[in-house]
mmCIF file of C-alpha atoms in Angstrom:
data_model
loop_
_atom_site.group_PDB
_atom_site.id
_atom_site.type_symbol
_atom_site.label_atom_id
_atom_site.label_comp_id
_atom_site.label_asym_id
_atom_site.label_seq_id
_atom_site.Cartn_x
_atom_site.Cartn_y
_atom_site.Cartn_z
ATOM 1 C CA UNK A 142 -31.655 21.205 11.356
ATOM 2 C CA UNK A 143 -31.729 22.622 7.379
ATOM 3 C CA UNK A 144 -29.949 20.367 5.420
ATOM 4 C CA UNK A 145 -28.143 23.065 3.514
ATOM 5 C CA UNK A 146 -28.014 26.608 3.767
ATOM 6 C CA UNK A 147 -31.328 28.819 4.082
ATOM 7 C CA UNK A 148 -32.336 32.289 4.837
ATOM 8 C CA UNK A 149 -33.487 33.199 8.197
ATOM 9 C CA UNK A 150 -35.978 36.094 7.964
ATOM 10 C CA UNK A 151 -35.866 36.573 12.059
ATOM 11 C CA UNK A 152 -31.703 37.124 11.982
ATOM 12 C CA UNK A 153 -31.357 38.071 8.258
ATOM 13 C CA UNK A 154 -28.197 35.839 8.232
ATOM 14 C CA UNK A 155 -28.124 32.182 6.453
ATOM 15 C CA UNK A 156 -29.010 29.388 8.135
ATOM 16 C CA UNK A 157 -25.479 27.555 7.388
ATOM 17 C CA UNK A 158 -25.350 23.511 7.110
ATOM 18 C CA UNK A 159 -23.988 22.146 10.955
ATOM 19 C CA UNK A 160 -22.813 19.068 9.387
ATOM 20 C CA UNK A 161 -20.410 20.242 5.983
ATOM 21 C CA UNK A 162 -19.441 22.616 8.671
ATOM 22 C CA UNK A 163 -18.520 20.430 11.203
ATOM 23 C CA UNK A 164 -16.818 18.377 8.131
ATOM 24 C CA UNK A 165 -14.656 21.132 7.256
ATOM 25 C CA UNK A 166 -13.224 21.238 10.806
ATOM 26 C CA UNK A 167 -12.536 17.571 10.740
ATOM 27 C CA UNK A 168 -15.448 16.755 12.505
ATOM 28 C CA UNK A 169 -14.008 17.803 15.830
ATOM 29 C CA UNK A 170 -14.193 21.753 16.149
ATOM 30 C CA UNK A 171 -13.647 24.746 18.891
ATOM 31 C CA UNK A 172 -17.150 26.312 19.736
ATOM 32 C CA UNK A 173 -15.621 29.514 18.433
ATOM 33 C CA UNK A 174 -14.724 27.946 15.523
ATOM 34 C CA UNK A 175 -18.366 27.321 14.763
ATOM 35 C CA UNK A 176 -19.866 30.597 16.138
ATOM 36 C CA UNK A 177 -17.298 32.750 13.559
ATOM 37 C CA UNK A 178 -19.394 30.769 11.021
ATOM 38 C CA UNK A 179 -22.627 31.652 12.728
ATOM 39 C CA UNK A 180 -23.932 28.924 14.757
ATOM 40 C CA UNK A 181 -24.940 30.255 17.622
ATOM 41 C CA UNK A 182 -23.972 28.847 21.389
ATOM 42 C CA UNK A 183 -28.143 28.101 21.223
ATOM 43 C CA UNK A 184 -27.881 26.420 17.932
ATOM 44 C CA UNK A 185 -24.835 24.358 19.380
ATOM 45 C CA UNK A 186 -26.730 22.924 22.599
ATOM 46 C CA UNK A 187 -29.955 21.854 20.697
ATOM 47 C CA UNK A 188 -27.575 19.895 18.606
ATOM 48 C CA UNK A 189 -25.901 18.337 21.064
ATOM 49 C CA UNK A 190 -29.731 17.258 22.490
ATOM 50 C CA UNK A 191 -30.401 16.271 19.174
ATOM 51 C CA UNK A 192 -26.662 14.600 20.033
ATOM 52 C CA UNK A 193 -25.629 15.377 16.746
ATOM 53 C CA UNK A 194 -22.994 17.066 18.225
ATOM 54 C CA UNK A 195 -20.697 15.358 20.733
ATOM 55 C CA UNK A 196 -19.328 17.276 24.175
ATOM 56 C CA UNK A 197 -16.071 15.784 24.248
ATOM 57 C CA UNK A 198 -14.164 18.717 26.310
ATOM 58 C CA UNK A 199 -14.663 22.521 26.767
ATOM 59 C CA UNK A 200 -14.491 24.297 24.394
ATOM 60 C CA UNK A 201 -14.623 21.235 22.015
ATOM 61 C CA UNK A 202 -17.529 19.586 20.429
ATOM 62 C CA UNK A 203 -17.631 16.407 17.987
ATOM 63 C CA UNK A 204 -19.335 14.380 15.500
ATOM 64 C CA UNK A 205 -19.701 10.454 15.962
ATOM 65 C CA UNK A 206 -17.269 10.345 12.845
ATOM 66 C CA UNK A 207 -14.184 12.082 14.397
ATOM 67 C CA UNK A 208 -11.302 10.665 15.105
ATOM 68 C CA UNK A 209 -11.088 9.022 17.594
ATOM 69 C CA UNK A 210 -7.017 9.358 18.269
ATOM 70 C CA UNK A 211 -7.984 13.436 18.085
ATOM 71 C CA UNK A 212 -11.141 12.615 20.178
ATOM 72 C CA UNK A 213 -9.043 10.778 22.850
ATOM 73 C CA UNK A 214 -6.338 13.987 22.402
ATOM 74 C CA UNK A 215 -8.769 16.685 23.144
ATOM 75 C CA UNK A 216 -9.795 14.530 25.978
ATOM 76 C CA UNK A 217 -6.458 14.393 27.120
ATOM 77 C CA UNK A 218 -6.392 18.275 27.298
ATOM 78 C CA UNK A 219 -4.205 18.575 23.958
ATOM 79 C CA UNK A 220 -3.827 18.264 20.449
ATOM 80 C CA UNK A 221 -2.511 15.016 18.163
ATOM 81 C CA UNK A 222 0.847 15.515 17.785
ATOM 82 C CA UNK A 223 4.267 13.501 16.729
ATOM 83 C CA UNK A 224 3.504 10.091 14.883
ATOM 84 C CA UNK A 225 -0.251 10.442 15.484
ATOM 85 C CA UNK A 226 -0.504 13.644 13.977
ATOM 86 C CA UNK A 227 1.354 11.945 11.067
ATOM 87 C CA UNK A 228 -0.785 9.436 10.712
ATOM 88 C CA UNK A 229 -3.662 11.426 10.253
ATOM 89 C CA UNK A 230 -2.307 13.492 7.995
ATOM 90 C CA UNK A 231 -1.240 10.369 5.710
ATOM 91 C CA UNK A 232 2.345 10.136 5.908
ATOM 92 C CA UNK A 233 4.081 6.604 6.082
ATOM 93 C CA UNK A 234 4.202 5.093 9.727
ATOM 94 C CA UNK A 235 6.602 1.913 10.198
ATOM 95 C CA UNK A 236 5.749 1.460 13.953
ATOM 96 C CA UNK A 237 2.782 1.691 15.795
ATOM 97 C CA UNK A 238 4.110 3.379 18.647
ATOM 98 C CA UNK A 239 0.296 4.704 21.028
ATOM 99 C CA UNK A 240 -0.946 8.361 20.931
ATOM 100 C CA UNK A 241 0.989 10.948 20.731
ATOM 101 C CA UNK A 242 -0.895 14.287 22.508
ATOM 102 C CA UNK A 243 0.934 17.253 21.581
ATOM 103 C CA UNK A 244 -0.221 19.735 25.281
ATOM 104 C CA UNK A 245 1.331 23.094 26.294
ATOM 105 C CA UNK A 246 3.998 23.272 28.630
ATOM 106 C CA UNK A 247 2.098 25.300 31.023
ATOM 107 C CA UNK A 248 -1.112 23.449 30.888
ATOM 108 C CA UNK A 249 -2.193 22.123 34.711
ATOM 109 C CA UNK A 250 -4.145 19.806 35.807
ATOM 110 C CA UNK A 251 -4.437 17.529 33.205
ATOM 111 C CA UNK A 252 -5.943 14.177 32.591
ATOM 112 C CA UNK A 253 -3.653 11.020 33.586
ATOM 113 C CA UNK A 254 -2.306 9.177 30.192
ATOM 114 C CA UNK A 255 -3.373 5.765 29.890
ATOM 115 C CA UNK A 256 -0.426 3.174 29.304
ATOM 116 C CA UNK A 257 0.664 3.685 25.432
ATOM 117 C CA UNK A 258 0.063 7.470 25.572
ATOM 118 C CA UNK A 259 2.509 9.761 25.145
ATOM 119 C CA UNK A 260 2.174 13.477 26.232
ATOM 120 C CA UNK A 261 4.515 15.795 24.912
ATOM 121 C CA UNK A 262 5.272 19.627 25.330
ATOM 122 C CA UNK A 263 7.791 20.320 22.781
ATOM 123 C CA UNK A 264 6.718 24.192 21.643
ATOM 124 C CA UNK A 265 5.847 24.798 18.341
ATOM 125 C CA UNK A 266 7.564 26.575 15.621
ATOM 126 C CA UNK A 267 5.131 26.648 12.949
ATOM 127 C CA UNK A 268 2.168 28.696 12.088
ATOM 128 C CA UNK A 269 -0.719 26.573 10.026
ATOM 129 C CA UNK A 270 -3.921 28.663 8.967
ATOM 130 C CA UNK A 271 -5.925 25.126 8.670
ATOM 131 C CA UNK A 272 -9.822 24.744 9.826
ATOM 132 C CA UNK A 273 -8.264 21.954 11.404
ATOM 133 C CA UNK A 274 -7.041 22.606 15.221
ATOM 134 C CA UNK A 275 -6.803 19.246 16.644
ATOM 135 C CA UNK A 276 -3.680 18.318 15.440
ATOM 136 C CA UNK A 277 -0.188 20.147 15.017
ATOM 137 C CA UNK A 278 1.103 21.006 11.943
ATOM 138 C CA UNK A 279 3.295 18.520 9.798
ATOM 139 C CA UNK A 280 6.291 20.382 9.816
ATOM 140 C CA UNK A 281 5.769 20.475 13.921
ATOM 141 C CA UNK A 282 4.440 16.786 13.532
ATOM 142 C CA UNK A 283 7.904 15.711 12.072
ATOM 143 C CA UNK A 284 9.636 18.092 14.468
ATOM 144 C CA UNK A 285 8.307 16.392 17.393
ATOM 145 C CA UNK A 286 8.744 12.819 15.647
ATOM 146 C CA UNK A 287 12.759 13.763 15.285
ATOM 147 C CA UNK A 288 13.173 14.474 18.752
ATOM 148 C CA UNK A 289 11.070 11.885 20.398
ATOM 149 C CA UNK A 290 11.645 8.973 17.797
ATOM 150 C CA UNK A 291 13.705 6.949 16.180
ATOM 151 C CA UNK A 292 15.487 8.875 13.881
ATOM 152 C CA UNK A 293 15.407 6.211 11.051
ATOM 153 C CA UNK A 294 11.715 6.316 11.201
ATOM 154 C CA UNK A 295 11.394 9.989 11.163
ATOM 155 C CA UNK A 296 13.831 9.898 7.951
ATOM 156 C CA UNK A 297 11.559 7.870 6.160
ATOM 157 C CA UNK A 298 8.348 9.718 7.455
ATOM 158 C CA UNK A 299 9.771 13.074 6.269
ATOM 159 C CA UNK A 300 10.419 11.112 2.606
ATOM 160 C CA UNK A 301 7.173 10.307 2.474
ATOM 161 C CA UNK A 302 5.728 13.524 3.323
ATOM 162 C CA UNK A 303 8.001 15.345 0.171
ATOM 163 C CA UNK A 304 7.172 12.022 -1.736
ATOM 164 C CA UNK A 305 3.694 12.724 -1.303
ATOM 165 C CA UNK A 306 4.057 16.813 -2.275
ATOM 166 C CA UNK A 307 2.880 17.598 2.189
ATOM 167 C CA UNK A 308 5.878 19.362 2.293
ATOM 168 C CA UNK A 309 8.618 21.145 0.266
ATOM 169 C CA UNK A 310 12.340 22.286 -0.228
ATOM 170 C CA UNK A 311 11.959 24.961 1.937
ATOM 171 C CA UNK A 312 9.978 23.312 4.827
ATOM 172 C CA UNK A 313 12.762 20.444 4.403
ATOM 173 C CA UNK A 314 15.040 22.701 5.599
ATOM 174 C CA UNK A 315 13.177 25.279 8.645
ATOM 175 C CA UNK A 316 12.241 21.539 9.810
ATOM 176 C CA UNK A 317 16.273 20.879 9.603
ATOM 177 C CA UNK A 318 16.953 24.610 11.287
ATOM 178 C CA UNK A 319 15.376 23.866 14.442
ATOM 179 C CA UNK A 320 16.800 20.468 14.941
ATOM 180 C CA UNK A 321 19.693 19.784 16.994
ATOM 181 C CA UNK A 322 23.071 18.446 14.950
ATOM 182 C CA UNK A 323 22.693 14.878 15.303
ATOM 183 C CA UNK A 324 19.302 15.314 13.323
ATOM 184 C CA UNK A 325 20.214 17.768 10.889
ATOM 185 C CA UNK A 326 22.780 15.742 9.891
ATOM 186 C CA UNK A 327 19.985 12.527 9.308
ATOM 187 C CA UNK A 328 17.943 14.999 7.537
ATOM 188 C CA UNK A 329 20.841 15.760 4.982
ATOM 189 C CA UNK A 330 20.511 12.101 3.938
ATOM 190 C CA UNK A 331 16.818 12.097 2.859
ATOM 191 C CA UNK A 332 16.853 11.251 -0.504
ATOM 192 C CA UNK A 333 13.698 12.215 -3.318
ATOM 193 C CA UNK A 334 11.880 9.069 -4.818
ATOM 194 C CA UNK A 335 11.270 6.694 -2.589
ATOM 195 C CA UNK A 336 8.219 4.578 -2.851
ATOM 196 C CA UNK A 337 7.976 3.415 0.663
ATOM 197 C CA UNK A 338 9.451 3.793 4.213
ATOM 198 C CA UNK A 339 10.962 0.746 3.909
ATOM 199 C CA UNK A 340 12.941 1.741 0.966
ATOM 200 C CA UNK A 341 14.485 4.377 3.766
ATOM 201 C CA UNK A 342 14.662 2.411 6.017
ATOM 202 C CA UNK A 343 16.530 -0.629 4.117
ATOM 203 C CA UNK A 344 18.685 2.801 2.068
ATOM 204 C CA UNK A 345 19.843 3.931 5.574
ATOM 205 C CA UNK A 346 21.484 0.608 6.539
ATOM 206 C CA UNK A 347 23.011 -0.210 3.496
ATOM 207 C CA UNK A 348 24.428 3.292 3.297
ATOM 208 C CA UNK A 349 25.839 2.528 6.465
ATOM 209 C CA UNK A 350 27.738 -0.343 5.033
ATOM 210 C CA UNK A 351 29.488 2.171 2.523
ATOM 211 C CA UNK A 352 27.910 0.201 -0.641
ATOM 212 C CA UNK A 353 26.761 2.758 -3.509
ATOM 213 C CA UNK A 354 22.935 2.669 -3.205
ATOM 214 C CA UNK A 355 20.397 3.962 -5.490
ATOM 215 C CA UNK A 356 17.008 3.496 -5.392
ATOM 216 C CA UNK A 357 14.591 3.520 -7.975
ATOM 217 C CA UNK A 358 16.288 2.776 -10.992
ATOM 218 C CA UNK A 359 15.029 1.433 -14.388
ATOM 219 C CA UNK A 360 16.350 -1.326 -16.014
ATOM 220 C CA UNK A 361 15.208 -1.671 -19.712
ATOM 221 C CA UNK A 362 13.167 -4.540 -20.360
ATOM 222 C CA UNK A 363 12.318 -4.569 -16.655
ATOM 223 C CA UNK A 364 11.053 -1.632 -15.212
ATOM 224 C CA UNK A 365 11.867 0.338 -12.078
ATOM 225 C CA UNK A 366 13.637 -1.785 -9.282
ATOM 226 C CA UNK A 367 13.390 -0.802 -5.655
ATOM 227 C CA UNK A 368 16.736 -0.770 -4.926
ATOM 228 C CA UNK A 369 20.133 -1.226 -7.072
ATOM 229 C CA UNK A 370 23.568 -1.827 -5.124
ATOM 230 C CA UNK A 371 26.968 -1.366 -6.332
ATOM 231 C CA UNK A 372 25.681 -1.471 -9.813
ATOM 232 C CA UNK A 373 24.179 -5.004 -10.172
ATOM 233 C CA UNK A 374 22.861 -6.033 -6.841
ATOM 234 C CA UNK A 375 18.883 -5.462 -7.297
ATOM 235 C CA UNK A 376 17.056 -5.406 -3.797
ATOM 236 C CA UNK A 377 13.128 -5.701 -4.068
ATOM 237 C CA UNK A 378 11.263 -5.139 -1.140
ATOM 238 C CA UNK A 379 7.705 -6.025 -0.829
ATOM 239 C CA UNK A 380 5.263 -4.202 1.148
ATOM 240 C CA UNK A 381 3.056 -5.077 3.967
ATOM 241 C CA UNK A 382 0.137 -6.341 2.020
ATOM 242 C CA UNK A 383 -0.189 -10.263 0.518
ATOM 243 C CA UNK A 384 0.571 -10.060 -3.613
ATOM 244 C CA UNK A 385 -1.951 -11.061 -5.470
ATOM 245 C CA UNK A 386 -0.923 -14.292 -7.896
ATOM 246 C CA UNK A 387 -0.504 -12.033 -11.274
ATOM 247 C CA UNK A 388 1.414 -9.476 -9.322
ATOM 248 C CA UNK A 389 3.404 -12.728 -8.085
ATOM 249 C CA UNK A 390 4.129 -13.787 -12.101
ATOM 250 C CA UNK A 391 4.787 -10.126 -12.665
ATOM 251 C CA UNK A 392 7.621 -10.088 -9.910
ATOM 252 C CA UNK A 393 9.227 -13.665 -11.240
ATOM 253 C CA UNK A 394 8.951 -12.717 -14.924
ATOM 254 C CA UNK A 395 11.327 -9.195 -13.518
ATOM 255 C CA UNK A 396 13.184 -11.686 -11.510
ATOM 256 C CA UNK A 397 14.176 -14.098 -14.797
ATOM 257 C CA UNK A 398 14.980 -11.255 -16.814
ATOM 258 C CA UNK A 399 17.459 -9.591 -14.287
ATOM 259 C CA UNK A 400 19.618 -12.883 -14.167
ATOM 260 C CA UNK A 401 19.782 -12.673 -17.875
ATOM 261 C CA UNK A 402 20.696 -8.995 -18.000
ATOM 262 C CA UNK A 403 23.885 -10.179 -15.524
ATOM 263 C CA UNK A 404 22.281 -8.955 -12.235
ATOM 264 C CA UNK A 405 21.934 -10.607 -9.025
ATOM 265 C CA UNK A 406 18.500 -10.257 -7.011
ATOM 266 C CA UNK A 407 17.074 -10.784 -3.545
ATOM 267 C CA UNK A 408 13.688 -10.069 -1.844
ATOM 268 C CA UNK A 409 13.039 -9.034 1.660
ATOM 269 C CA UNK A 410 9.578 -8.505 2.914
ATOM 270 C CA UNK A 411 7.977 -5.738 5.572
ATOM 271 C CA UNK A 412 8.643 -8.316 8.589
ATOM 272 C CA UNK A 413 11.845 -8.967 8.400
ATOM 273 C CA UNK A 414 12.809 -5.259 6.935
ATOM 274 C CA UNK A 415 10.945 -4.258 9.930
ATOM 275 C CA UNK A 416 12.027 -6.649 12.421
ATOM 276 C CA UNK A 417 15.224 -7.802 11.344
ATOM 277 C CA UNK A 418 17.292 -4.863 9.814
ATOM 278 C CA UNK A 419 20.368 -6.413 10.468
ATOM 279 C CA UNK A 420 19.775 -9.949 9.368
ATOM 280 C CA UNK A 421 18.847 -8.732 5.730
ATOM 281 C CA UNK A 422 22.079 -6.580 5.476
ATOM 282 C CA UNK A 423 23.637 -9.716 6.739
ATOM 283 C CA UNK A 424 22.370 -11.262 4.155
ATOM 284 C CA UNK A 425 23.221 -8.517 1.456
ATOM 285 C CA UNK A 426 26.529 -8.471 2.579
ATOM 286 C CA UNK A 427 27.018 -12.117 1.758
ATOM 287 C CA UNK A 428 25.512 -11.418 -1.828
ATOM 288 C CA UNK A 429 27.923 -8.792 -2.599
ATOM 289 C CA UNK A 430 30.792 -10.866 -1.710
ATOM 290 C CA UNK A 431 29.813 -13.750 -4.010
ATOM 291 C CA UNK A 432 30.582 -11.068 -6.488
ATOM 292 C CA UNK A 433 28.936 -10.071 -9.670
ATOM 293 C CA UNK A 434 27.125 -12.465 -11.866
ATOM 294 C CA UNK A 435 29.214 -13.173 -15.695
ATOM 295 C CA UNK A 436 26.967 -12.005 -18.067
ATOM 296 C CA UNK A 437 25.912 -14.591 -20.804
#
């Protein structure tokens, strides 16, 4: 097959690139999708002989690069959807929680779900005009995640989705419109700026303590801490990944200077902010009610 684009005398049409094609679709594309570019159903079947093309299930066709969570969707008769849809599309995931295969409510006869599979038929509300079909949409993605989640996780999800510019005010709220009340009202306490899901996630509880939480807030002669409490409580919560030993000197130097500025500081990391929510607010609760440091 061409490499790149060339003129075929016999058609008078251009010989278009299978592969950039194919990578513009995702690498997992409807044989429709490939014939409106002109590949024809001929051109197709000598690439999958030349198995440069996969036959994963009619109509669809894949590279050996796809995906395989979309590969294993298709299969399934659907379309990623919920937290796997998320996933691919970048957004923060706390929880590993299987494959999520987003299938229409009338679909029949459909392949049985392995165990950690999840098929769901919730319909979907909104329209996407991307090359790529084997996922729902992220507004839908976070729809589905709302309903068949936990909420908590879906809060911090949809933060990271406006964090990262996915998604805007005004998909913010149609997402909120076609939620039922108890999710609406989660969605009104998504916040702009957090770094992390676990900033979300450890904002939520606290916030359900009553303390005054902000997050993000600089400190001169510090820098941006992750989250401040009542005023002088810093919380700094450390990702999933192992800190290198400058980062480590970085974090201690911050530490020192906070105690001198008259704050008080704690650290929880991923595991126990994922594992053991209410063992750090436990623990935050017993730092607030040692009261603030004097300042020197």
């Amino acid at each position: 097959m061409p490499p790149y684009p060339t003129y075929n005398p016999e058609t008078g049409r251009m010989t278009r690139d299978l592969a950039e094609d194919m990578r513009r679709f995702g690498f997992l594309a409807q044989r429709n999708q490939l014939a409106e570019l002109g590949h024809s159903a001929r051109h197709v079947r000598s690439a999958i002989a030349d198995r440069e093309l996969l036959p994963i299930r009619r109509p669809w066709v894949a590279t050996s690069t796809a995906h395989p969570e979309a590969v294993r969707s298709v299969r399934l008769g659907g379309r990623l959807g919920g937290a796997s849809a998320l996933r691919s599309y970048g957004v923060w995931m706390g929880r590993r929680s299987g494959l999520w295969v987003h299938a229409s409510a009338q679909a029949s006869r459909l392949p049985v779900t392995r165990p950690g599979e999840h098929r769901i038929t919730t319909a979907e509300r909104f329209h996407t005009d991307s090359d790529i079909r084997w996922r729902v949409s992220l507004p839908d993605a976070l729809v589905q995640y709302f309903l068949h989640g936990e909420t908590t996780d879906a809060v911090a999800s949809l933060e990271s989705a406006r964090h990262q510019g996915l998604i805007d005010d005004v998909a913010v709220r149609d997402i909120a419109n076609v939620l039922p009340r108890a999710q609406r009202r989660m969605i009104e306490r998504q916040r702009r700026g957090a770094m992390s899901g676990i900033e979300t996630h450890f904002r939520l509880a606290a916030e359900a303590q009553g303390w005054k939480v902000d997050i993000q807030v600089y400190v001169a002669g510090v820098g941006h801490v992750d989250v401040l409490i009542d005023g002088w409580l810093v919380i700094e919560l450390d990702g999933g990944g192992h800190a290198e030993l400058e980062q480590m000197h970085i974090d201690r130097r911050r530490d020192a200077e906070l105690i001198m500025l008259g704050y008080r500081y704690h650290r929880f990391d991923y595991p126990q902010l994922m594992n053991d929510m209410d063992r750090c607010i436990d623990v935050t609760r017993r730092l607030l009610a040692g009261g603030r440091p004097p300042i020197y």
